[in-house]
One Martini backbone bead per residue (centre of mass of N, CA, C, O) as a GRO file, in nm:
protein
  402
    1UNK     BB    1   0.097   0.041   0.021
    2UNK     BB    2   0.046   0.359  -0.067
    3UNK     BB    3   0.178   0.671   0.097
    4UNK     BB    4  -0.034   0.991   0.109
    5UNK     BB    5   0.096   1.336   0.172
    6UNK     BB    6  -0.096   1.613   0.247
    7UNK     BB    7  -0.028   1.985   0.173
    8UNK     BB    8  -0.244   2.235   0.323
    9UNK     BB    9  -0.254   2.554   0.404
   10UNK     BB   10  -0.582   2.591   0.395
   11UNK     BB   11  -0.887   2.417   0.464
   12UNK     BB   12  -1.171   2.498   0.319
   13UNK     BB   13  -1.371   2.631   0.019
   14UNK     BB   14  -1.193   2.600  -0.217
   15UNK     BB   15  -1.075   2.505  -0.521
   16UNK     BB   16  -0.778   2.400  -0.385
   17UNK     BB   17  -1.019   2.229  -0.185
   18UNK     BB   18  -1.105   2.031  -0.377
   19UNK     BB   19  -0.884   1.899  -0.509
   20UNK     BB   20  -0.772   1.771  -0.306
   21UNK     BB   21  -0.990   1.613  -0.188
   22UNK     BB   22  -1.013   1.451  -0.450
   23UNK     BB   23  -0.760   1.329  -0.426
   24UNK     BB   24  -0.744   1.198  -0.231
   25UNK     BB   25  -1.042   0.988  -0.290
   26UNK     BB   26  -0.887   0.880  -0.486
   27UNK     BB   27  -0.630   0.749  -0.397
   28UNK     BB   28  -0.831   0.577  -0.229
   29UNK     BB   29  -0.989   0.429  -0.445
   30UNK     BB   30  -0.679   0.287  -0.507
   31UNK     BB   31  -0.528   0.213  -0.201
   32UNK     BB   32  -0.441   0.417  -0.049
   33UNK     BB   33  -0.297   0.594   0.182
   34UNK     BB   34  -0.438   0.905   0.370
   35UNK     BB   35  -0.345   1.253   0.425
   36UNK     BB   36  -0.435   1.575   0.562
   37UNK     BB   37  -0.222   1.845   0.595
   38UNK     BB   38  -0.266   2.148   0.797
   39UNK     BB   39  -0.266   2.480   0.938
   40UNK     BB   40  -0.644   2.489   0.889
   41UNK     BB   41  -0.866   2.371   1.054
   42UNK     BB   42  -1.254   2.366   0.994
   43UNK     BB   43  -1.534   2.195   1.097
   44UNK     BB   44  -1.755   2.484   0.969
   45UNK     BB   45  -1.519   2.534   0.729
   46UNK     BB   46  -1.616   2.294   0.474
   47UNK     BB   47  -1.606   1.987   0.341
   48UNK     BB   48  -1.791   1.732   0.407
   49UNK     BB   49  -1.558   1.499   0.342
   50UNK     BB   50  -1.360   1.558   0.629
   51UNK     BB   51  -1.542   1.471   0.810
   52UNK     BB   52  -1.449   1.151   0.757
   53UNK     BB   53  -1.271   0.963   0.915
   54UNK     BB   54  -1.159   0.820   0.655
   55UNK     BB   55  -1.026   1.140   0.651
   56UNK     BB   56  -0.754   1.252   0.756
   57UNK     BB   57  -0.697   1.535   0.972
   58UNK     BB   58  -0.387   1.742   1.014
   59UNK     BB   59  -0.340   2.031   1.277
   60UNK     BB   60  -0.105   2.271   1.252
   61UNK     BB   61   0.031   2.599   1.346
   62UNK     BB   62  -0.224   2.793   1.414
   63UNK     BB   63  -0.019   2.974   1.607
   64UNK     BB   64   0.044   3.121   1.399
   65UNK     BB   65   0.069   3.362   1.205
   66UNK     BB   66  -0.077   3.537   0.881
   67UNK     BB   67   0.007   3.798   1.012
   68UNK     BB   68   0.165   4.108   1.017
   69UNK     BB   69  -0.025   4.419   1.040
   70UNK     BB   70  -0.123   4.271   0.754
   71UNK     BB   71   0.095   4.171   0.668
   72UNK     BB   72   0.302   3.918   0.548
   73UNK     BB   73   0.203   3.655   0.412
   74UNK     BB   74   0.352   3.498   0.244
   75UNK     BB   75   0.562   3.456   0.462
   76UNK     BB   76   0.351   3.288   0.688
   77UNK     BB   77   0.267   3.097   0.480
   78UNK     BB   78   0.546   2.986   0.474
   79UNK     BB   79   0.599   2.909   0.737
   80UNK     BB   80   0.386   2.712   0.812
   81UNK     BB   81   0.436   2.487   0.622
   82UNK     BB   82   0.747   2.444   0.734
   83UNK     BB   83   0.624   2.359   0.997
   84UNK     BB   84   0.447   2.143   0.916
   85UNK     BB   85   0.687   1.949   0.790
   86UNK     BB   86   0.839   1.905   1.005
   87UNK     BB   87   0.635   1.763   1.199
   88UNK     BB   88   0.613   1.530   0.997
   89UNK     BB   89   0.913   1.441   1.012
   90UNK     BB   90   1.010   1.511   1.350
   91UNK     BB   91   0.716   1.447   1.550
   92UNK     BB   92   0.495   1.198   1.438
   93UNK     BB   93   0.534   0.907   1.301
   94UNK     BB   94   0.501   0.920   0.981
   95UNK     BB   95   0.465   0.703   0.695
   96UNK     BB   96   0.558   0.798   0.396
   97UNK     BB   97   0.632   0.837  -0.002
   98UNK     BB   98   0.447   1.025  -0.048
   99UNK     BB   99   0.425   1.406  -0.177
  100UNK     BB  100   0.107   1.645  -0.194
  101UNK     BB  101   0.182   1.952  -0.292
  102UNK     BB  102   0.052   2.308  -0.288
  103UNK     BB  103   0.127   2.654  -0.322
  104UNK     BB  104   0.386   2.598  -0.112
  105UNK     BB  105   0.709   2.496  -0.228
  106UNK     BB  106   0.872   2.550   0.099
  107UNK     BB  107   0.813   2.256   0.214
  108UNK     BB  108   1.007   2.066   0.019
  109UNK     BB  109   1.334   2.068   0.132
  110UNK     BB  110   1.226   1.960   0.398
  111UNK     BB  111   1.147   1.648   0.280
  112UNK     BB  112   1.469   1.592   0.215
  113UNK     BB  113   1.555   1.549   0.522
  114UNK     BB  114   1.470   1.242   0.491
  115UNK     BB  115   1.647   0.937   0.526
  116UNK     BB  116   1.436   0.900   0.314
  117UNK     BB  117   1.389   0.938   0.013
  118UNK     BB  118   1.083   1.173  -0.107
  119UNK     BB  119   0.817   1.209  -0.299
  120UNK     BB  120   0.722   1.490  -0.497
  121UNK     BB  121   0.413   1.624  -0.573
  122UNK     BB  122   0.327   1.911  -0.757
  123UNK     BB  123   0.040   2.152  -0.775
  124UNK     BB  124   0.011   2.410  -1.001
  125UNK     BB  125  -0.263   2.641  -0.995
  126UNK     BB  126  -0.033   2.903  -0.976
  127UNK     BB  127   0.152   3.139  -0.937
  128UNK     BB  128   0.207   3.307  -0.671
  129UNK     BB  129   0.338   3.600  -0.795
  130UNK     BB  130   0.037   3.614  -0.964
  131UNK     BB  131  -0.132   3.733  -0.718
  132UNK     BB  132   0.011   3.995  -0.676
  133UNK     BB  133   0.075   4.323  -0.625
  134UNK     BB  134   0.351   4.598  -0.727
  135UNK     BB  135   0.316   4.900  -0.632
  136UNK     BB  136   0.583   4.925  -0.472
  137UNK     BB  137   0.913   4.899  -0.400
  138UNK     BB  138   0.865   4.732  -0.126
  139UNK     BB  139   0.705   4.508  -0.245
  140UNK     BB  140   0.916   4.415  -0.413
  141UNK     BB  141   1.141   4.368  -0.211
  142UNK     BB  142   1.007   4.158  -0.107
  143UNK     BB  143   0.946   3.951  -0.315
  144UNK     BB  144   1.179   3.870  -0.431
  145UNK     BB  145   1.292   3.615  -0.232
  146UNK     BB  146   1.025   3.467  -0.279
  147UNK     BB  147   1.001   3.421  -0.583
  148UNK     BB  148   1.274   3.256  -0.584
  149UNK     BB  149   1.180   3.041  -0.384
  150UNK     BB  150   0.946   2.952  -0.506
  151UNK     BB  151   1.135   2.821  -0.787
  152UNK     BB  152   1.338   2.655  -0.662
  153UNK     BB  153   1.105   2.488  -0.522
  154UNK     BB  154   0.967   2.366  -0.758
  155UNK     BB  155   1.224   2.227  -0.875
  156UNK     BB  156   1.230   1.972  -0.661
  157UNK     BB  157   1.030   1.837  -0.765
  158UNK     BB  158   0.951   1.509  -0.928
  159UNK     BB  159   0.646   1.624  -1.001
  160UNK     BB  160   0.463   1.815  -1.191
  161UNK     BB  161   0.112   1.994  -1.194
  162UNK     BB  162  -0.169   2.118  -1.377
  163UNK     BB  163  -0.490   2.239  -1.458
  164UNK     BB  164  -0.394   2.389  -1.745
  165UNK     BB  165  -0.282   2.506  -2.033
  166UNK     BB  166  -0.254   2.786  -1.950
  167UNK     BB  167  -0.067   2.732  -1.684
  168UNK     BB  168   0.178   2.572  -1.849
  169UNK     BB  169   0.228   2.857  -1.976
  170UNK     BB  170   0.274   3.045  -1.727
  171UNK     BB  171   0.515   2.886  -1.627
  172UNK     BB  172   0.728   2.916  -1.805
  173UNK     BB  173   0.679   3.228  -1.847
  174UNK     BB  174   0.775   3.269  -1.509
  175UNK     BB  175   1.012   3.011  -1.479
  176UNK     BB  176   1.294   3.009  -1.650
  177UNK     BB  177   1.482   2.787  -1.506
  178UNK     BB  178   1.203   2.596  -1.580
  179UNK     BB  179   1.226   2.454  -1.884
  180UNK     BB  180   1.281   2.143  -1.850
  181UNK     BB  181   0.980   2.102  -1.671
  182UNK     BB  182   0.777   1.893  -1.692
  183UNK     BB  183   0.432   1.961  -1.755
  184UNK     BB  184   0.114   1.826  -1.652
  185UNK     BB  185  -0.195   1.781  -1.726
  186UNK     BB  186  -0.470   1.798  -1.426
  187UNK     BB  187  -0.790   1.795  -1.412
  188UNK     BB  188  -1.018   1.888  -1.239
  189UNK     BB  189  -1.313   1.729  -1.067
  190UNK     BB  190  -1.608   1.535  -1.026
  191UNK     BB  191  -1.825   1.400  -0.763
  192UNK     BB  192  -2.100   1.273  -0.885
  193UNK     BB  193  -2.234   1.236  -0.630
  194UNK     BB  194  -2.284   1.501  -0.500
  195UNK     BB  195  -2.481   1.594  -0.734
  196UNK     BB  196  -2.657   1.320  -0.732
  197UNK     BB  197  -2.871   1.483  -0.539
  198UNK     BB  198  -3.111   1.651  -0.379
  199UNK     BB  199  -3.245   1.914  -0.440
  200UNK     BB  200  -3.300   2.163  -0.187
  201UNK     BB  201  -3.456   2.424  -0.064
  202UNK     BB  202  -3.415   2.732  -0.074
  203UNK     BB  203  -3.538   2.938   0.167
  204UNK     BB  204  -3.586   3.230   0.033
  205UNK     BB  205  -3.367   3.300  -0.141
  206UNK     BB  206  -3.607   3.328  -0.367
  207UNK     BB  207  -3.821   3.467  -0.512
  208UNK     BB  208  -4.133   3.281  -0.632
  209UNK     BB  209  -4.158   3.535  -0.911
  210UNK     BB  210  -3.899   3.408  -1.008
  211UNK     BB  211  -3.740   3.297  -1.328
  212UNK     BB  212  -3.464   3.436  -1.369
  213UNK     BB  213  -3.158   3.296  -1.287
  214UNK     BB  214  -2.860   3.435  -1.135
  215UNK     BB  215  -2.533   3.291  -1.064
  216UNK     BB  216  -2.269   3.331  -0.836
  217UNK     BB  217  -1.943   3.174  -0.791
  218UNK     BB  218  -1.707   3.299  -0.530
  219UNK     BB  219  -1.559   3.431  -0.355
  220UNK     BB  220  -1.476   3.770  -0.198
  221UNK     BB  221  -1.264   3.887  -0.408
  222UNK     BB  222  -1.161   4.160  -0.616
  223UNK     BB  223  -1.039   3.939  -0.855
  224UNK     BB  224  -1.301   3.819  -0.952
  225UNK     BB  225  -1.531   4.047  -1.042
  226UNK     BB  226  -1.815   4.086  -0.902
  227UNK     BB  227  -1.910   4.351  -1.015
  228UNK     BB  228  -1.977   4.230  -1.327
  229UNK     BB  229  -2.217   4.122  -1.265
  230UNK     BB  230  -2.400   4.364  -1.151
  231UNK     BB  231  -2.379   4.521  -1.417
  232UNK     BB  232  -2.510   4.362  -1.567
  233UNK     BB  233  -2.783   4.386  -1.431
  234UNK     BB  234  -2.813   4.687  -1.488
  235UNK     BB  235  -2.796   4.626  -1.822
  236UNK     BB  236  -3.013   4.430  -1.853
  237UNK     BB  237  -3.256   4.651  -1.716
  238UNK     BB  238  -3.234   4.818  -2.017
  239UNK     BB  239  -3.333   4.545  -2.223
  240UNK     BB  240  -3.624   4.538  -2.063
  241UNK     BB  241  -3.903   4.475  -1.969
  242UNK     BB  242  -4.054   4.534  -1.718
  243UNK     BB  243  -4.169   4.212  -1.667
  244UNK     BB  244  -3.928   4.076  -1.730
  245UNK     BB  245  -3.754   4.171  -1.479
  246UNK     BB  246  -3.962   4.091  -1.254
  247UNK     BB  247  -3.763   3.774  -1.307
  248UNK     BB  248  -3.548   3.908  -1.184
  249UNK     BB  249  -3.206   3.773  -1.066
  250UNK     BB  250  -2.949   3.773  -0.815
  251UNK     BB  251  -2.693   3.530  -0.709
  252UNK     BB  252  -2.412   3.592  -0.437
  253UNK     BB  253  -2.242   3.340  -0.432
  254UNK     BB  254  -1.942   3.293  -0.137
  255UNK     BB  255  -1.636   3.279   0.016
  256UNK     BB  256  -1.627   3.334   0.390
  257UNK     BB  257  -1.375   3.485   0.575
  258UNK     BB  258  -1.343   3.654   0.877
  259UNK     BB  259  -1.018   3.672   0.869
  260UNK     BB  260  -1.033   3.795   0.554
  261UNK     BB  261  -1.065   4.101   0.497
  262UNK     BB  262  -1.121   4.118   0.218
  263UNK     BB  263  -1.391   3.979   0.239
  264UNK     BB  264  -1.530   4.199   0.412
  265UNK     BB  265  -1.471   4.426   0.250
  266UNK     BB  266  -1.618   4.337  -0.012
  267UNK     BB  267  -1.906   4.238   0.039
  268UNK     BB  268  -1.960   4.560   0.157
  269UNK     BB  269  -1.922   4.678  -0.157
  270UNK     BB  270  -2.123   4.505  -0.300
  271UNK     BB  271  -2.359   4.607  -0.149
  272UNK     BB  272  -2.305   4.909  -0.237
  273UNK     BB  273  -2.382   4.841  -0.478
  274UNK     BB  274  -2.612   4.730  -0.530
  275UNK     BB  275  -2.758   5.054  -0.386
  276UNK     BB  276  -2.654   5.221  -0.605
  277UNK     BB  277  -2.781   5.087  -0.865
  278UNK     BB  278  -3.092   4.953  -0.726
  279UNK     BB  279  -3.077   4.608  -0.662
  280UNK     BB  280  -3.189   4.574  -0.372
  281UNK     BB  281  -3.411   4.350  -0.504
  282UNK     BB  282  -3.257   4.152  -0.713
  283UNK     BB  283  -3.040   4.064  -0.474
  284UNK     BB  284  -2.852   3.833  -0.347
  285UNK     BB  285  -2.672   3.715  -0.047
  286UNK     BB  286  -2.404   3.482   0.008
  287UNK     BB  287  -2.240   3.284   0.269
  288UNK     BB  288  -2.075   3.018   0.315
  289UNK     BB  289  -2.213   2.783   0.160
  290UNK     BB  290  -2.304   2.494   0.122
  291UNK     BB  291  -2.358   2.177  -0.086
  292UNK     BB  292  -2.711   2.211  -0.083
  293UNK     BB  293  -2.708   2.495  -0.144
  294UNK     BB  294  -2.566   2.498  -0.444
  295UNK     BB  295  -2.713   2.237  -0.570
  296UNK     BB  296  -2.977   2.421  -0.566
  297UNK     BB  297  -2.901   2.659  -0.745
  298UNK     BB  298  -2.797   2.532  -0.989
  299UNK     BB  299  -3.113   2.371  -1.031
  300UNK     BB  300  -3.219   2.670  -1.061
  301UNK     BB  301  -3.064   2.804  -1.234
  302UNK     BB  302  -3.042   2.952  -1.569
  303UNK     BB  303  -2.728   3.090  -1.516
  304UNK     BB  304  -2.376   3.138  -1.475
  305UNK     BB  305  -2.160   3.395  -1.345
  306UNK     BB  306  -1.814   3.420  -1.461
  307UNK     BB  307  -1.587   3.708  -1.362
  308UNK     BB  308  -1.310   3.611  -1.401
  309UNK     BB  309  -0.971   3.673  -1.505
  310UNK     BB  310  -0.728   3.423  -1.557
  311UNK     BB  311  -0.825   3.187  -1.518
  312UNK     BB  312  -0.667   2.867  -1.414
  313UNK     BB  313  -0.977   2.756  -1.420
  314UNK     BB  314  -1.256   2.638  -1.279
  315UNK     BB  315  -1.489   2.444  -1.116
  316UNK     BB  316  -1.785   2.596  -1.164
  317UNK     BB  317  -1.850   2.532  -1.457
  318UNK     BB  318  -1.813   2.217  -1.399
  319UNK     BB  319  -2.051   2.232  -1.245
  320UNK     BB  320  -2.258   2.327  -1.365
  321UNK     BB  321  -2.277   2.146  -1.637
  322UNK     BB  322  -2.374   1.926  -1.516
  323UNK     BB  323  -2.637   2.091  -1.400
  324UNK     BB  324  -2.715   2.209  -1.661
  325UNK     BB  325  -2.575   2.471  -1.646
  326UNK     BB  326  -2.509   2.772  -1.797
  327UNK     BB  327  -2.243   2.950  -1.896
  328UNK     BB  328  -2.100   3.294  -1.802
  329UNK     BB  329  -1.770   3.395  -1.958
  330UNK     BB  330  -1.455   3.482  -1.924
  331UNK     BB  331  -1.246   3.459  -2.249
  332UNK     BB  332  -0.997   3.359  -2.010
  333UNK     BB  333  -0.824   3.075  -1.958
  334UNK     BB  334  -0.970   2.830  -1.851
  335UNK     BB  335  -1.277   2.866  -1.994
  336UNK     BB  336  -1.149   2.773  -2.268
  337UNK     BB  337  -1.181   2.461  -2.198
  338UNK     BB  338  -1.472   2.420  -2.041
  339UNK     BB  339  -1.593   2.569  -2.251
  340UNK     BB  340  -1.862   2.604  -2.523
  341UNK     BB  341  -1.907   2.860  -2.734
  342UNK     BB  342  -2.261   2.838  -2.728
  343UNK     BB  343  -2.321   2.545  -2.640
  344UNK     BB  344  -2.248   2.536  -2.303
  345UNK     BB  345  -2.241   2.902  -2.338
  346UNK     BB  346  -2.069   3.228  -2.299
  347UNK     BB  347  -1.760   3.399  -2.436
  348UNK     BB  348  -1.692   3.698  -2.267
  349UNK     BB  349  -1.620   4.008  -2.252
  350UNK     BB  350  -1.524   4.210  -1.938
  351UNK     BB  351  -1.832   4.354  -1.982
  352UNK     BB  352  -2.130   4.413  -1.912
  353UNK     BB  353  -2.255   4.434  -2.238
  354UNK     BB  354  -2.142   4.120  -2.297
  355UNK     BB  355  -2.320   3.992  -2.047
  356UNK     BB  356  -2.560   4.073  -2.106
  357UNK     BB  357  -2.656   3.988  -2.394
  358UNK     BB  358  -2.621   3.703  -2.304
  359UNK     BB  359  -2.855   3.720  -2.045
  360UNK     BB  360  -3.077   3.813  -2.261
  361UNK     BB  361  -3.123   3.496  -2.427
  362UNK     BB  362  -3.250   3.385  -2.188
  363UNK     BB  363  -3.491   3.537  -2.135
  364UNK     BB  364  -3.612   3.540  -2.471
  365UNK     BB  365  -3.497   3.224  -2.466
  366UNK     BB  366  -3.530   2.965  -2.244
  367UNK     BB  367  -3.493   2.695  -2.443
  368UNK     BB  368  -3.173   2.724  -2.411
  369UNK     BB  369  -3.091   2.603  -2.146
  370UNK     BB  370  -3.171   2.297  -2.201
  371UNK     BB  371  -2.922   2.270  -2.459
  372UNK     BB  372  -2.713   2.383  -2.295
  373UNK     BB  373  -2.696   2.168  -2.080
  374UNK     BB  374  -2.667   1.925  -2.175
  375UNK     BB  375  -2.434   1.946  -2.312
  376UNK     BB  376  -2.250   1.998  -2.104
  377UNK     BB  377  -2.280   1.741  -1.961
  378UNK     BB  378  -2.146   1.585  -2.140
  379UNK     BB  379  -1.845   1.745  -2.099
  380UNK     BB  380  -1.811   1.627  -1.866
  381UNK     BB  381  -1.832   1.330  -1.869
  382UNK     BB  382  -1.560   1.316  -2.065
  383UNK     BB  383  -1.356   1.545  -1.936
  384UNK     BB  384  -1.431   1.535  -1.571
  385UNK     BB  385  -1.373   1.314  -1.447
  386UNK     BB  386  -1.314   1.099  -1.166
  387UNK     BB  387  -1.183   0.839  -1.304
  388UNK     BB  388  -0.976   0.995  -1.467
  389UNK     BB  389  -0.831   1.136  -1.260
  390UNK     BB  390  -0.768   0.893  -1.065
  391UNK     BB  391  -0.609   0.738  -1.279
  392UNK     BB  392  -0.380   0.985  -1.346
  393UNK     BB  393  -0.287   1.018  -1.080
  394UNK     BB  394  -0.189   0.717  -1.031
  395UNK     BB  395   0.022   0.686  -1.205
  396UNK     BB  396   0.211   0.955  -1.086
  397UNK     BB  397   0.256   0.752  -0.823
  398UNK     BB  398   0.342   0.452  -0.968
  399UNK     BB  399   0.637   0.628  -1.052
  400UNK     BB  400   0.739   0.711  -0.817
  401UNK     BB  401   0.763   0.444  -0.641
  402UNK     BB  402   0.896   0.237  -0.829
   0.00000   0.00000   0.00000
């Protein structure tokens, strides 16, 4: 039986921390024993399937800071890692064969400390590095160090792995010295049994008058651009007559965590933004909603819109398209491979007028949504089953052992 390690900085609820938790769940599918380490881990603020004792959690370090003064996280989650990683290897007496970490590779070169070589999988997400900006001096002053230990930490990986070819195309383009390395793409994928349970009532989440729901699912972070929701329904707002109008909705459904100012401060921008724009009839707010929830939304709303550009993938697209919902997306990154613009959804310029435009053919013409559903769901039963995710993770797993 082979042991597998995995390193993840926070298992909240984000798509980073389904890829892990789907990863886990594959290889044990597969006879792995395995464990999922991490310096932050909340009962009632993650995905179901951690709460089973058959998928142990070990959390680690969580008395370090994650900011000081607000500032150096990514020093912070670096440390942190590292501290996991140490814990690990030199205080738990626990035997793993690999070791499958992704987001910090900066606990790399600690797992190479132990007296007999361990194979480590890293998992690229996207480039830590292209994730913050540099707006002053100081700050790339403080940044360059760490995009160093970035790249030569992940160069020390024995097999990397990344999410889309746009992440594969941004790796190397980034890594400059990591030209020579080897990067396959593995699709994260979908535990289809999770999404075919029957969904449950809505709870007043949406008006009972409402026909046409737009639903949003992402973070609260800034990064996501959840303001073009907004902005495209105040702008589809004056392409309806008065009585269509009255039938739309948008829920703005987000992963929210009381720790990350970033989080609280952005709700209640896009809270005010949408009293500003006139909104505040139309629009539901929800924060950090279950798996139940999730997929009540999905299976009742009309289409969902993806607003991130340059996303490295983004599992919510292929959400929605299995429970037969279609997606409206920004042009750039993931949804270039996993939406089928026209067929599953449509790929639009990041403009309110080019969302909105598409949200308004979903209004005129319903019977779209039926026919724009199906396709969807064949593209991901073809594309991102569980079953090709596990047997491919399962693969360069039995390479790294042999």
């Amino acid at each position: 039986m082979v042991n597998v390690v995995f390193l993840h900085p926070d298992l909240g609820i984000g798509g980073a921390e389904r890829l892990v938790v789907d990863a886990a769940l594959a290889l044990r599918s597969k006879g792995c024993k395995v464990q999922i380490w991490t310096a932050h881990y909340e009962h009632d603020h993650c995905f179901s399937e951690t709460k089973d004792p058959d998928l142990p959690i070990v959390c680690v370090g969580d008395w370090l800071p994650t900011s000081i003064c607000g500032y150096f996280h990514a020093l912070c989650a670096y440390i942190r890692m590292v501290y996991v990683a140490l814990f690990l290897i030199f205080f738990s007496g626990v035997e793993f064969d690999v070791v499958f970490c992704d987001q910090v590779s900066a606990c790399i070169p600690v797992i190479r400390l132990t007296r007999r070589k361990k194979k480590v999988l890293f998992y690229c997400h996207f480039p830590d590095q292209l994730l913050t900006a540099r707006s002053s001096f100081l700050k790339r002053l403080y940044r360059a160090p760490i995009d160093r230990l970035e790249e030569a930490t992940t160069g020390m990986a024995d097999c990397v792995v990344v999410n889309s070819q746009f992440t594969a195309g941004v790796f190397k383009h980034t890594f400059k010295s990591l030209s020579s390395v080897h990067t396959d793409v593995l699709y994260p994928s979908l535990n289809f049994s999770t999404f075919d349970t029957e969904p449950a009532e809505l709870d007043g989440l949406i008006p009972t008058e409402k026909s046409f729901v737009f639903l949003s699912i992402n973070r609260y972070e800034r990064k996501k651009n959840l303001a073009l929701a907004l902005e495209a329904l105040k702008d589809l707002q004056g392409r309806l007559s008065g009585d269509e109008w009255k039938k739309v909705h948008l829920v703005m459904a987000g992963g929210y965590d009381e720790r990350v100012p970033e989080n609280v401060d952005h709700y209640k921008e896009l809270k005010d933004l949408s009293t500003k724009l006139g909104l505040s009839d139309s629009v539901s707010f929800l924060r950090s909603f279950s798996d139940k929830q999730k997929i009540s939304l999905l299976h009742h709303c009309t289409c969902v819109l993806y607003t991130p550009s340059n996303e490295h993938f983004g599992i919510v697209p292929v959400e929605a398209m299995y429970m037969r919902c279609p997606v409206i997306a920004v042009n750039s990154g993931g949804p270039l491979e996993s939406i089928a613009d026209g067929e599953t959804g449509f790929l639009c310029d990041p403009q309110p007028a080019c969302f909105a435009e598409a949200m308004e053919k979903f209004v005129k013409d319903p019977g779209q949504r039926q026919g724009m559903g199906e396709a969807g769901r064949e593209r991901v039963l073809k594309r991102f089953s569980l079953d090709a995710f596990s047997e491919q993770l399962y693969q360069y797993i039995c390479k790294l052992t042999e």
